[in-house]
PDB file of C-alpha atoms (C1' of nucleotides) in Angstrom:
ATOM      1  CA  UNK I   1       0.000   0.000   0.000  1.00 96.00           C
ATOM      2  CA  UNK I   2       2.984   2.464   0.919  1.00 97.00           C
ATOM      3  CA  UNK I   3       4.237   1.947  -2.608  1.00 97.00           C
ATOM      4  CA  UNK I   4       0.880   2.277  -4.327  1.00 98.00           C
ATOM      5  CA  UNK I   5       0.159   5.511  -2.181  1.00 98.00           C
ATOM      6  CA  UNK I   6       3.733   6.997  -2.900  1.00 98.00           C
ATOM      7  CA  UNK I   7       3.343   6.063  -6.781  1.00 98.00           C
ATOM      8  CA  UNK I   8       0.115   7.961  -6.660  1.00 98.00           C
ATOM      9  CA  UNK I   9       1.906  11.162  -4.857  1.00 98.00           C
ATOM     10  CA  UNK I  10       3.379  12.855  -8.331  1.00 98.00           C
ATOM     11  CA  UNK I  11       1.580  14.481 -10.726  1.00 97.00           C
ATOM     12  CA  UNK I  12       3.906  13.315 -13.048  1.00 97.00           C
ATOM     13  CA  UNK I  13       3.486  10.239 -12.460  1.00 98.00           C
ATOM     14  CA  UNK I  14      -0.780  10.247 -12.127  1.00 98.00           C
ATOM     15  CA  UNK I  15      -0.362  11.831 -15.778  1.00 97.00           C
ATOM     16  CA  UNK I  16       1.508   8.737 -17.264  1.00 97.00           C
ATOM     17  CA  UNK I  17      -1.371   6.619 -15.856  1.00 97.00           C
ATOM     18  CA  UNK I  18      -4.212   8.469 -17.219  1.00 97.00           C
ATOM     19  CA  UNK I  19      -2.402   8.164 -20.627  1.00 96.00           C
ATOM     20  CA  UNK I  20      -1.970   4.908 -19.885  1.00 96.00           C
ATOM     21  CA  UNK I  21      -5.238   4.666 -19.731  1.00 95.00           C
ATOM     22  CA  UNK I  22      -6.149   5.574 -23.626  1.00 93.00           C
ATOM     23  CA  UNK I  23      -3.933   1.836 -24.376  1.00 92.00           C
ATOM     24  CA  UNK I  24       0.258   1.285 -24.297  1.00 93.00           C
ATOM     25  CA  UNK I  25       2.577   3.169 -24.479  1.00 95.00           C
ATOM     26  CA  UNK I  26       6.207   3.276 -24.657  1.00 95.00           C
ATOM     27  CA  UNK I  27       8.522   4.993 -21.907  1.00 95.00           C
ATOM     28  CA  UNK I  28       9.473   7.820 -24.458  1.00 95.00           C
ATOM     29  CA  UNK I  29       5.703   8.551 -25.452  1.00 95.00           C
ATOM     30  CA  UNK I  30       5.208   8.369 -21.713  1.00 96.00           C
ATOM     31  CA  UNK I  31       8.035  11.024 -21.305  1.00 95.00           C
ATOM     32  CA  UNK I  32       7.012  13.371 -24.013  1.00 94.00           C
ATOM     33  CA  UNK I  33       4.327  15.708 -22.219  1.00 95.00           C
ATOM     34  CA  UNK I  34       6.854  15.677 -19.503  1.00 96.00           C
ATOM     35  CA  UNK I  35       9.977  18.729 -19.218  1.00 95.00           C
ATOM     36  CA  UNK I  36      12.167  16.759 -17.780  1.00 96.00           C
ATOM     37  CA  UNK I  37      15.119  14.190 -19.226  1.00 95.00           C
ATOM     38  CA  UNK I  38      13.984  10.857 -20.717  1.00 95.00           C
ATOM     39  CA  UNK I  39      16.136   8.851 -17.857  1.00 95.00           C
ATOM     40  CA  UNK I  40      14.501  11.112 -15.347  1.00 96.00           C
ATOM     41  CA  UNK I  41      10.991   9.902 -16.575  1.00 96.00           C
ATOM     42  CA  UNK I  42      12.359   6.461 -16.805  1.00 96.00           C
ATOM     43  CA  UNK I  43      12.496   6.484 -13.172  1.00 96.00           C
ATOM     44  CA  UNK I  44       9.146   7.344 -12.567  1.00 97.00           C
ATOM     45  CA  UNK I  45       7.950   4.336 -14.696  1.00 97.00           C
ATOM     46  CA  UNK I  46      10.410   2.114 -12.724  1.00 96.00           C
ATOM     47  CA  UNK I  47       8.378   3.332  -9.475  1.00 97.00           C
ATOM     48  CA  UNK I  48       5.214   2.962 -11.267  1.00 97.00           C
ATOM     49  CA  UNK I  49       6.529  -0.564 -12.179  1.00 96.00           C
ATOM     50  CA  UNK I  50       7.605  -1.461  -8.795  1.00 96.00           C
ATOM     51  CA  UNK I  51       4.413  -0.470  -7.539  1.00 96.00           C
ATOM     52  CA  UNK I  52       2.686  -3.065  -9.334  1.00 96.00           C
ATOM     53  CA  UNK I  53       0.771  -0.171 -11.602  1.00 97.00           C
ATOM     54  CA  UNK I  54       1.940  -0.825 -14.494  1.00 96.00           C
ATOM     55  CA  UNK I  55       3.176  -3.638 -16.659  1.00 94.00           C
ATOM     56  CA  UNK I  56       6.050  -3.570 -19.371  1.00 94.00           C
ATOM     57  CA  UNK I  57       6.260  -5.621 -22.278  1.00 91.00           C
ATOM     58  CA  UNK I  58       9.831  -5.453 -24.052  1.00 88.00           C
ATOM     59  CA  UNK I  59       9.402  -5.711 -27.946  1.00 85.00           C
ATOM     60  CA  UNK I  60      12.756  -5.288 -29.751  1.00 82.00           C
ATOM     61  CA  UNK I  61      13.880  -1.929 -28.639  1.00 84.00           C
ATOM     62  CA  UNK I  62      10.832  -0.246 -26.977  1.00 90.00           C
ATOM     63  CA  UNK I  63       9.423  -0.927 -23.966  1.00 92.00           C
ATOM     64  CA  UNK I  64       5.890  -1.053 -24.049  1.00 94.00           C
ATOM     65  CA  UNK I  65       4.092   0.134 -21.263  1.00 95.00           C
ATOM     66  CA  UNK I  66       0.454  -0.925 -19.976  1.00 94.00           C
ATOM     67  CA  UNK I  67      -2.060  -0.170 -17.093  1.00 95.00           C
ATOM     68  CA  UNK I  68      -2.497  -2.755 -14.670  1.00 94.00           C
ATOM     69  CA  UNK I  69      -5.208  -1.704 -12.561  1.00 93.00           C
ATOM     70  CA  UNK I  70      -5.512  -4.246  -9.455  1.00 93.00           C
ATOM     71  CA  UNK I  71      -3.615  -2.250  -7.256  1.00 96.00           C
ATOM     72  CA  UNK I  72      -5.435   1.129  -8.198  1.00 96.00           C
ATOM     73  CA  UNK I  73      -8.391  -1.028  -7.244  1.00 96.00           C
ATOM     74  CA  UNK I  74      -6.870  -1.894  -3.939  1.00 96.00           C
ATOM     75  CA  UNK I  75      -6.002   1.913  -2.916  1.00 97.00           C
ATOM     76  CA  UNK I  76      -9.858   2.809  -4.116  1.00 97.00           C
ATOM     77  CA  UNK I  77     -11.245   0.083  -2.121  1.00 96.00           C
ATOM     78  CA  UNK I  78      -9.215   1.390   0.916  1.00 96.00           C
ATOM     79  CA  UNK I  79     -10.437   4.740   0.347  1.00 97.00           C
ATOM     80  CA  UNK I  80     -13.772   3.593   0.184  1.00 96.00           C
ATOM     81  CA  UNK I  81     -13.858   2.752   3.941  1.00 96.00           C
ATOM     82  CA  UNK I  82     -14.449   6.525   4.221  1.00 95.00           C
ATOM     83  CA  UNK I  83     -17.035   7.029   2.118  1.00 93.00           C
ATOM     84  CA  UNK I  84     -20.096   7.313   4.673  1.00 91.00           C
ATOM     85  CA  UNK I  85     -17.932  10.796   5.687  1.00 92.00           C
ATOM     86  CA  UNK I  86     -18.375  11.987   2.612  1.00 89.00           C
ATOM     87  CA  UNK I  87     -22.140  10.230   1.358  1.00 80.00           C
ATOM     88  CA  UNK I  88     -25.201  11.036   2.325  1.00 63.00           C
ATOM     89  CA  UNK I  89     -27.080  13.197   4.794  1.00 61.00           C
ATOM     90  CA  UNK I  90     -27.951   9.676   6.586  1.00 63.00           C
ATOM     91  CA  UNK I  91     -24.200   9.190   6.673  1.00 59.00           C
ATOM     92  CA  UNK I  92     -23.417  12.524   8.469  1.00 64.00           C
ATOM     93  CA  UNK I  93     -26.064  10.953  11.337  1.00 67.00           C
ATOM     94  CA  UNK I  94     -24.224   7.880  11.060  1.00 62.00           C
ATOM     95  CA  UNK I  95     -21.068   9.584  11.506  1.00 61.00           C
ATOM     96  CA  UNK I  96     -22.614  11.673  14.549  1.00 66.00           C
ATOM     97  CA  UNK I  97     -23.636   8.145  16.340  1.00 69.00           C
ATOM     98  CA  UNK I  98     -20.001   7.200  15.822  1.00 64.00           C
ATOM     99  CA  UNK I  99     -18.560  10.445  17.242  1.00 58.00           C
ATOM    100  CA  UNK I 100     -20.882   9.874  20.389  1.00 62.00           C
ATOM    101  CA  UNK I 101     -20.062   6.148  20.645  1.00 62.00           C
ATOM    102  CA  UNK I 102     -16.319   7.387  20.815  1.00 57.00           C
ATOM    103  CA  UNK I 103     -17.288   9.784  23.428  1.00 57.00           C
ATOM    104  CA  UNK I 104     -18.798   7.224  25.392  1.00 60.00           C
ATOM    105  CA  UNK I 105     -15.928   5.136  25.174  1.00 53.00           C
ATOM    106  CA  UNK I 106     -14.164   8.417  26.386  1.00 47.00           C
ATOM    107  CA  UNK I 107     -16.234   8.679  29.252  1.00 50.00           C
ATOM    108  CA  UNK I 108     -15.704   5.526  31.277  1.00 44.00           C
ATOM    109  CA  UNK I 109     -12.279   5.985  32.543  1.00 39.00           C
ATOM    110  CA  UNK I 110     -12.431   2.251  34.421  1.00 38.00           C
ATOM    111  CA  UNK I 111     -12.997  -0.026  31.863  1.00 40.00           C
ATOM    112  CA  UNK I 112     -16.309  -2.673  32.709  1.00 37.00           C
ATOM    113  CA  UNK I 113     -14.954  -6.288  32.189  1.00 38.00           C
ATOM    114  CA  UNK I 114     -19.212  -7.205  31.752  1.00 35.00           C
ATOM    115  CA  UNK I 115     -18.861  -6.295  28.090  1.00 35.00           C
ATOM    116  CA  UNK I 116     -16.876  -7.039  24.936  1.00 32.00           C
ATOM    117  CA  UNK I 117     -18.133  -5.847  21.459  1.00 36.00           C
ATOM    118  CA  UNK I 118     -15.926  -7.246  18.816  1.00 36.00           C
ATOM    119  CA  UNK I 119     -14.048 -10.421  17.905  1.00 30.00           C
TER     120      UNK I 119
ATOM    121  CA  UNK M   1      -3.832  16.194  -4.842  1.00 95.00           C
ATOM    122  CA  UNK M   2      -0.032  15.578  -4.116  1.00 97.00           C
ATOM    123  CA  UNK M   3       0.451  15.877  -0.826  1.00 97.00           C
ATOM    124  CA  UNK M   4      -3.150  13.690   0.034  1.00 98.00           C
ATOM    125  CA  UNK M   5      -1.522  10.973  -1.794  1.00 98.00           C
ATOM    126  CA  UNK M   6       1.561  11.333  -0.130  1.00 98.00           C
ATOM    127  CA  UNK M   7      -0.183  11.531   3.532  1.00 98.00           C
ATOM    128  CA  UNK M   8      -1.720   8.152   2.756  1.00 98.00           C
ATOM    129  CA  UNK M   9       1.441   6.656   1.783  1.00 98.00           C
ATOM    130  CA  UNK M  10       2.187   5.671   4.880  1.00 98.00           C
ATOM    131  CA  UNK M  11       1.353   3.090   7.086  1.00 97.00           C
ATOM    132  CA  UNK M  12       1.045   4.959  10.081  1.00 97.00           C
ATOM    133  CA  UNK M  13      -0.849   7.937   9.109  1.00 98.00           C
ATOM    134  CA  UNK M  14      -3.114   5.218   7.599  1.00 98.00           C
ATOM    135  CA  UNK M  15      -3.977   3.641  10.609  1.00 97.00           C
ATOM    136  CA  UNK M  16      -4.223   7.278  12.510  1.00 97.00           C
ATOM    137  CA  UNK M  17      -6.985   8.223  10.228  1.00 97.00           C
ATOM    138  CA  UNK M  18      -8.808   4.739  11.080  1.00 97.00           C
ATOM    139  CA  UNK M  19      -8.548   5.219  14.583  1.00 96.00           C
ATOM    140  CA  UNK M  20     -10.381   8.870  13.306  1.00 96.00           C
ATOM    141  CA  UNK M  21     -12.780   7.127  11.695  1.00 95.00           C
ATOM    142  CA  UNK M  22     -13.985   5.506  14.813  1.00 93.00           C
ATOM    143  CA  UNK M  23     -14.371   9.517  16.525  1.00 92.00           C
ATOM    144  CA  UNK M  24     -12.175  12.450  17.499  1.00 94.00           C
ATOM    145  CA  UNK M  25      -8.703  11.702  19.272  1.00 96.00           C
ATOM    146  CA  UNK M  26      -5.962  13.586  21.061  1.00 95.00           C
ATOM    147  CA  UNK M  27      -2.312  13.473  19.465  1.00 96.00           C
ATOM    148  CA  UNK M  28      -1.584  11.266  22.372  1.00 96.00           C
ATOM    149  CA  UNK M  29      -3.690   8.950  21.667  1.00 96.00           C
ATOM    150  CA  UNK M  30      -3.232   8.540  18.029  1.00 96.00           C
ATOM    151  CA  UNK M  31       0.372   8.498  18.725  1.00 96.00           C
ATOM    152  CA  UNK M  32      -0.258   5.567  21.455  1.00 95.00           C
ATOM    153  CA  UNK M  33      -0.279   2.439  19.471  1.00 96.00           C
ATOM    154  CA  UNK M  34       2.641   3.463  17.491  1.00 96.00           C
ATOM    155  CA  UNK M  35       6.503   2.545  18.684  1.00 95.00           C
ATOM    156  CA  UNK M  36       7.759   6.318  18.055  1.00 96.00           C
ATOM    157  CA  UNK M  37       8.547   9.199  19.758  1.00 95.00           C
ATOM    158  CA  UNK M  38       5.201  11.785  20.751  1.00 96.00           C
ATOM    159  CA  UNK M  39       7.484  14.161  18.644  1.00 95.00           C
ATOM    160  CA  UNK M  40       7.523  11.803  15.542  1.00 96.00           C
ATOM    161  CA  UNK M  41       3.842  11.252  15.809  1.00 97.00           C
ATOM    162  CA  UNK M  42       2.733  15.050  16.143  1.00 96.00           C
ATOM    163  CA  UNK M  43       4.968  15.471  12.774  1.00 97.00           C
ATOM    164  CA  UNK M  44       2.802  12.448  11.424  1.00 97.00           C
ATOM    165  CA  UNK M  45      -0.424  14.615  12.548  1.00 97.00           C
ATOM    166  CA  UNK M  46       0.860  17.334  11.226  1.00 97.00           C
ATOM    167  CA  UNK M  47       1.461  15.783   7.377  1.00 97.00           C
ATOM    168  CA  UNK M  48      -2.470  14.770   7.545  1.00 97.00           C
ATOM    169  CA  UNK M  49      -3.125  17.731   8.696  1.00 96.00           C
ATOM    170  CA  UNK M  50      -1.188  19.543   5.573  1.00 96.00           C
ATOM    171  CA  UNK M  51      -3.064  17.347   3.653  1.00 96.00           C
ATOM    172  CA  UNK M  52      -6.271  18.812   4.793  1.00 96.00           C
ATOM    173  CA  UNK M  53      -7.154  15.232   6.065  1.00 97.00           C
ATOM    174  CA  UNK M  54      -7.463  16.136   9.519  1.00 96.00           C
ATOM    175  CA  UNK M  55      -8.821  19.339  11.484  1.00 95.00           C
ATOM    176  CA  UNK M  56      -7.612  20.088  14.672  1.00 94.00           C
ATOM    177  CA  UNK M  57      -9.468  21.383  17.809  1.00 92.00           C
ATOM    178  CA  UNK M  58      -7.879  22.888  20.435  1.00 90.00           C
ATOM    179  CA  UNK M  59      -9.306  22.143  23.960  1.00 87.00           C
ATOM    180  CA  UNK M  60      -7.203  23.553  26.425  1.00 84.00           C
ATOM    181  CA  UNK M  61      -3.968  21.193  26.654  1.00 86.00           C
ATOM    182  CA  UNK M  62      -4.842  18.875  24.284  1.00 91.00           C
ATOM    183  CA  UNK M  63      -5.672  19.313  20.890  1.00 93.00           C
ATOM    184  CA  UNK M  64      -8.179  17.312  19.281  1.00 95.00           C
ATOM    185  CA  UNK M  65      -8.030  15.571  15.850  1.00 96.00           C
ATOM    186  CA  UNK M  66     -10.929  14.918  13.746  1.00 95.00           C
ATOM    187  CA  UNK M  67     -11.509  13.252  10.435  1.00 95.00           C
ATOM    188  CA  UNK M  68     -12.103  15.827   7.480  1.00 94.00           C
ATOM    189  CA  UNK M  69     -12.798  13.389   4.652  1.00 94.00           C
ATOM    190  CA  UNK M  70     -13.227  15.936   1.447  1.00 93.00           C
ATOM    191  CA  UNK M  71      -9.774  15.249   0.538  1.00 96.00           C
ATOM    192  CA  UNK M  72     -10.440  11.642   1.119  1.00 97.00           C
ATOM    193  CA  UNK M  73     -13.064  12.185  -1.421  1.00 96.00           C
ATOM    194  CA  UNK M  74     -11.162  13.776  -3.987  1.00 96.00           C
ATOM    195  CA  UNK M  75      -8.677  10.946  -3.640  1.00 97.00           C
ATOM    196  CA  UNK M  76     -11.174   8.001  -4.011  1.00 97.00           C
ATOM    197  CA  UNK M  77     -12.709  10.027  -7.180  1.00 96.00           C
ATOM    198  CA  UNK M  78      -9.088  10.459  -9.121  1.00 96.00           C
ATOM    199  CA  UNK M  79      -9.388   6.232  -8.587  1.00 97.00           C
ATOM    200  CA  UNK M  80     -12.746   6.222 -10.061  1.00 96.00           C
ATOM    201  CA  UNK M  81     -11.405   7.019 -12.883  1.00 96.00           C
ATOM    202  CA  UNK M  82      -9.886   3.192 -13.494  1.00 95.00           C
ATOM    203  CA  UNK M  83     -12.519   1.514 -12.182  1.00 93.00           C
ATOM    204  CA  UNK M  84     -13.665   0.228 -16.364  1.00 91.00           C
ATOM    205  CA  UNK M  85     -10.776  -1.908 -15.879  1.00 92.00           C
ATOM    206  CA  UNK M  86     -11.086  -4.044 -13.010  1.00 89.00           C
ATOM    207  CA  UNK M  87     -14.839  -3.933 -12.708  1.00 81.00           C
ATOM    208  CA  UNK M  88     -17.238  -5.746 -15.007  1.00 64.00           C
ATOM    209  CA  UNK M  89     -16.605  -8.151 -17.942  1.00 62.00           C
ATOM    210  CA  UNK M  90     -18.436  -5.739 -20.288  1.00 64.00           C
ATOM    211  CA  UNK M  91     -15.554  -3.475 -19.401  1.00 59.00           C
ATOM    212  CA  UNK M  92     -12.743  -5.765 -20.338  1.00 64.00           C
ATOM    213  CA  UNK M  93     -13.997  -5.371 -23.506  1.00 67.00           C
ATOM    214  CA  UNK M  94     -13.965  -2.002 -23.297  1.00 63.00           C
ATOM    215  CA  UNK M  95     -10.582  -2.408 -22.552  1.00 61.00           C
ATOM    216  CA  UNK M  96      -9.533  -4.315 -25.084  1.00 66.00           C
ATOM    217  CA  UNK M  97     -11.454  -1.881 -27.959  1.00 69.00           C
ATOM    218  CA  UNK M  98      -8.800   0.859 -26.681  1.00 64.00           C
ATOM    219  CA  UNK M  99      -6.058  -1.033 -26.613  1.00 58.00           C
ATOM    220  CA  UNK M 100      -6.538  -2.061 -30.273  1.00 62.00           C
ATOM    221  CA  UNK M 101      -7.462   1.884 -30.712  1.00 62.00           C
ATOM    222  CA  UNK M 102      -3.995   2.349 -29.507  1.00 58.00           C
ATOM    223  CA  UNK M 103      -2.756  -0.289 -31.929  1.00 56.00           C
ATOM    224  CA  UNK M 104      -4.329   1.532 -34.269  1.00 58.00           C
ATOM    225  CA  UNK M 105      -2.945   4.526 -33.467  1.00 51.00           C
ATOM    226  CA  UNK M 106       0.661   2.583 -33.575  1.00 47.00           C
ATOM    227  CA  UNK M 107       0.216   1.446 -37.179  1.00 50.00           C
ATOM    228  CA  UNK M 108      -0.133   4.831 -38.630  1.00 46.00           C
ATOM    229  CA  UNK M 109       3.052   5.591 -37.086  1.00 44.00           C
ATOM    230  CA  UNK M 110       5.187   2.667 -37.998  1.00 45.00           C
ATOM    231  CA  UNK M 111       3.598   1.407 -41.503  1.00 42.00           C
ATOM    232  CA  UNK M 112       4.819  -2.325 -40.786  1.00 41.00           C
ATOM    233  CA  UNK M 113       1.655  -4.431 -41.300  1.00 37.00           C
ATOM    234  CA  UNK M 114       3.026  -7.557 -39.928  1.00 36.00           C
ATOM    235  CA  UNK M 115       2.822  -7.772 -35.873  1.00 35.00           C
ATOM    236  CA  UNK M 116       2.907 -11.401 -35.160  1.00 31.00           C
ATOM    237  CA  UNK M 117       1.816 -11.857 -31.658  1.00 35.00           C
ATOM    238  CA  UNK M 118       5.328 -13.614 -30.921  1.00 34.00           C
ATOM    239  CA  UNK M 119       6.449 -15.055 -27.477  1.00 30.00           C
TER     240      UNK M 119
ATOM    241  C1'  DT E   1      32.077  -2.305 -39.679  1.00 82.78           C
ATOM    242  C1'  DC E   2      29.846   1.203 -37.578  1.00 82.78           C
ATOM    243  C1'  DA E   3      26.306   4.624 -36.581  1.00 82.78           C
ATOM    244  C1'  DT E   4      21.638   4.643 -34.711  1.00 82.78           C
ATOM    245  C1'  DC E   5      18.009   4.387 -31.517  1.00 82.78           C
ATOM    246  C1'  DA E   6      15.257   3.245 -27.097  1.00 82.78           C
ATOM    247  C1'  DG E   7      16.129   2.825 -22.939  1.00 82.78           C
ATOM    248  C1'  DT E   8      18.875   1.814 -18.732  1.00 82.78           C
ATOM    249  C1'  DC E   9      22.639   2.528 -15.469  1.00 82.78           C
ATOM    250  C1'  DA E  10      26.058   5.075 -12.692  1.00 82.78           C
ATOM    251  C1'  DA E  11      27.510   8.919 -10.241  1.00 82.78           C
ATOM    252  C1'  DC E  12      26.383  13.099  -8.384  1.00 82.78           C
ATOM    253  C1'  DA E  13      23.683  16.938  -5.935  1.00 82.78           C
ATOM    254  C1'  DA E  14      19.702  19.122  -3.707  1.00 82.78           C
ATOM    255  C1'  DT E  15      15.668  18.394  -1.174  1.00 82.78           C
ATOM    256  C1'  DT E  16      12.409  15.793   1.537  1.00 82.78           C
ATOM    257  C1'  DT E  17      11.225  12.319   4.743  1.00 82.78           C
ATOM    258  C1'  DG E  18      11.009  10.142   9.083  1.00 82.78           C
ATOM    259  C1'  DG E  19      13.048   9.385  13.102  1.00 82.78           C
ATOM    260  C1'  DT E  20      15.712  10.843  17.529  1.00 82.78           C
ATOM    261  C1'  DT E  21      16.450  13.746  22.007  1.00 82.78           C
ATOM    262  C1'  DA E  22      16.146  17.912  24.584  1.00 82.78           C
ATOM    263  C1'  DA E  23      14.236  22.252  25.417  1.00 82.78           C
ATOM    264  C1'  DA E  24      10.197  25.457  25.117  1.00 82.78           C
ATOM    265  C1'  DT E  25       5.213  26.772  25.559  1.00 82.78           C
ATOM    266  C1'  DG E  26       1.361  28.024  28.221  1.00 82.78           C
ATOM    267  C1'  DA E  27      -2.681  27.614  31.012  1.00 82.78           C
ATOM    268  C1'  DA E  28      -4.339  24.966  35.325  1.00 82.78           C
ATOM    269  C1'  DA E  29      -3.724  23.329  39.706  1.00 82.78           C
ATOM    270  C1'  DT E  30      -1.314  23.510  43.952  1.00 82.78           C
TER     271       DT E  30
ATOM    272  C1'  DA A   1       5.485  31.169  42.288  1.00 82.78           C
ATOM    273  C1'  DT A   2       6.048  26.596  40.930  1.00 82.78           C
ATOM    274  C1'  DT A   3       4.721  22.343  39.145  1.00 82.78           C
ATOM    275  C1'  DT A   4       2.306  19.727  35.751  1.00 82.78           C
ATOM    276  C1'  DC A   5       0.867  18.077  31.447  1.00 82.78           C
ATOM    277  C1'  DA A   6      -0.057  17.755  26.263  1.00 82.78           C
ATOM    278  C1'  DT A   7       2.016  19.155  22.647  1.00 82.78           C
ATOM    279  C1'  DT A   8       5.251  21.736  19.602  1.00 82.78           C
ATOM    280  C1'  DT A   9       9.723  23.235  18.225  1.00 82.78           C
ATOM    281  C1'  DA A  10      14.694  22.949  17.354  1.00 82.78           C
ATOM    282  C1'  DA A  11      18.771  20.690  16.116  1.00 82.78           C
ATOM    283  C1'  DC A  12      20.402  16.830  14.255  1.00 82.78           C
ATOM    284  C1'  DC A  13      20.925  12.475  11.447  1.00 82.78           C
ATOM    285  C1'  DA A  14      20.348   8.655   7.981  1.00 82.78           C
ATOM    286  C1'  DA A  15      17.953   7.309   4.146  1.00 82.78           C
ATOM    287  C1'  DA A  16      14.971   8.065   0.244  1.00 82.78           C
ATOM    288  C1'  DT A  17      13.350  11.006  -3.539  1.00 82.78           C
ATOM    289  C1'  DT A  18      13.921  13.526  -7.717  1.00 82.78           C
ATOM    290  C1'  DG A  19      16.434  15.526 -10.861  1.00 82.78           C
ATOM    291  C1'  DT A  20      20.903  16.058 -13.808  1.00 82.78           C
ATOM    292  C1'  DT A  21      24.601  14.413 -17.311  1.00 82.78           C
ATOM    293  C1'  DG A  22      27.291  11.037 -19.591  1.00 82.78           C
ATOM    294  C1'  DA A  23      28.431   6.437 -20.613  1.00 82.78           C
ATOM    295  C1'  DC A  24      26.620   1.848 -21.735  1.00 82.78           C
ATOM    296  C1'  DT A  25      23.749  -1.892 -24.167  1.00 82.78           C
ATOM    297  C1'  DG A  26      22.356  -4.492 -28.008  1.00 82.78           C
ATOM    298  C1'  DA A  27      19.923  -5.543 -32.225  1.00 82.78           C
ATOM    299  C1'  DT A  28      19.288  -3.192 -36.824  1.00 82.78           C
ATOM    300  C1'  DG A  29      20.539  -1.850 -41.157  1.00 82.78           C
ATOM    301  C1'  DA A  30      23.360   1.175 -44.371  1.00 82.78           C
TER     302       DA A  30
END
DNA sequence: TCATCAGTCAACAATTTGGTTAAATGAAAT
DNA sequence: ATTTCATTTAACCAAATTGTTGACTGATGA
């Protein structure tokens, strides 16, 4: 997740993908848009690489460069765990029960051994 | 959008803005369950809070965090934009029509007709 | 044989990150 | 006036990030 996160963190980078996205693309088509030297955007492919975001296929001299989406899926679906903050106006009551449930939890300073919620 | 990403690359401002899910917290007690110093955590706090993640209350001493999820929002919405390729089946073919756009878009460049599928 | 071309690798520098410890802040309680 | 407590700030350090330039690779094709 760190690496998926990180890979995500440059606007360089989040460019390449959403060209990625209109089909492959070789590392110096990837670089192009980019002001910066071709080994420079090189690296940000490797990191995109690394990160499991994208997948290369080597024909003759180019490297050809695809999406691989799985762990974009995985970073959504952790985001997504948030989503009843941002939802509905049922959500923002849902979110109020939570914030009193947490001060509840605040307010008994000696914990009661007659309850366990979870596991 | 940089520095959101960034915040959630790591695993321990991750699992600070869980515990926020769950209601407000102090900076000691999102630091508690992490093996750093108070100092390293309030720098954690502070990235999140950069980020916009997290809005801070002050309540005398101790200065309460609480979950701001627009950014969170933003975040999961840049994502969206993937999610034709790892959701349905109908989408894998939508896939596949712009990859062979792209192939397209490769054989006006380089007029070779043959590309044997090799390997 | 030798230049070419796509891309990587190596070495370097500046900046950022993520952690440490120790000192500072500032209002409340004593 | 002094202590206390939650938190920040400062000074420092090692490692990672992001960029540069220049040399290297390796199959092609003139």
């Amino acid at each position: 997740m760190d690496t998926i996160f990180h890979a995500l963190s440059d606007e360089t980078r989040r460019q390449m993908l959403h060209d990625l996205a209109d089909g492959e693309r070789s590392v110096t088509e990837l670089a192009a848009p980019h002001d910066m030297s071709l080994a420079a955007a090189s690296k940000h492919i490797k990191v995109l690489e690394k990160a499991g975001l994208i997948r290369r296929e080597i024909r003759w001299r180019t490297h050809i460069c695809h999406l691989e989406a799985a762990p974009l899926k995985r970073a959504h679906d952790e985001l997504a765990f948030y989503e009843r903050f941002w939802t509905s106006r049922l959500d923002v009551l849902e979110r109020l029960l939570a914030e009193e449930d947490a001060q509840q939890r605040k307010d008994k300073d000696n914990p009661n051994p007659s309850h366990g919620d979870d596991r």
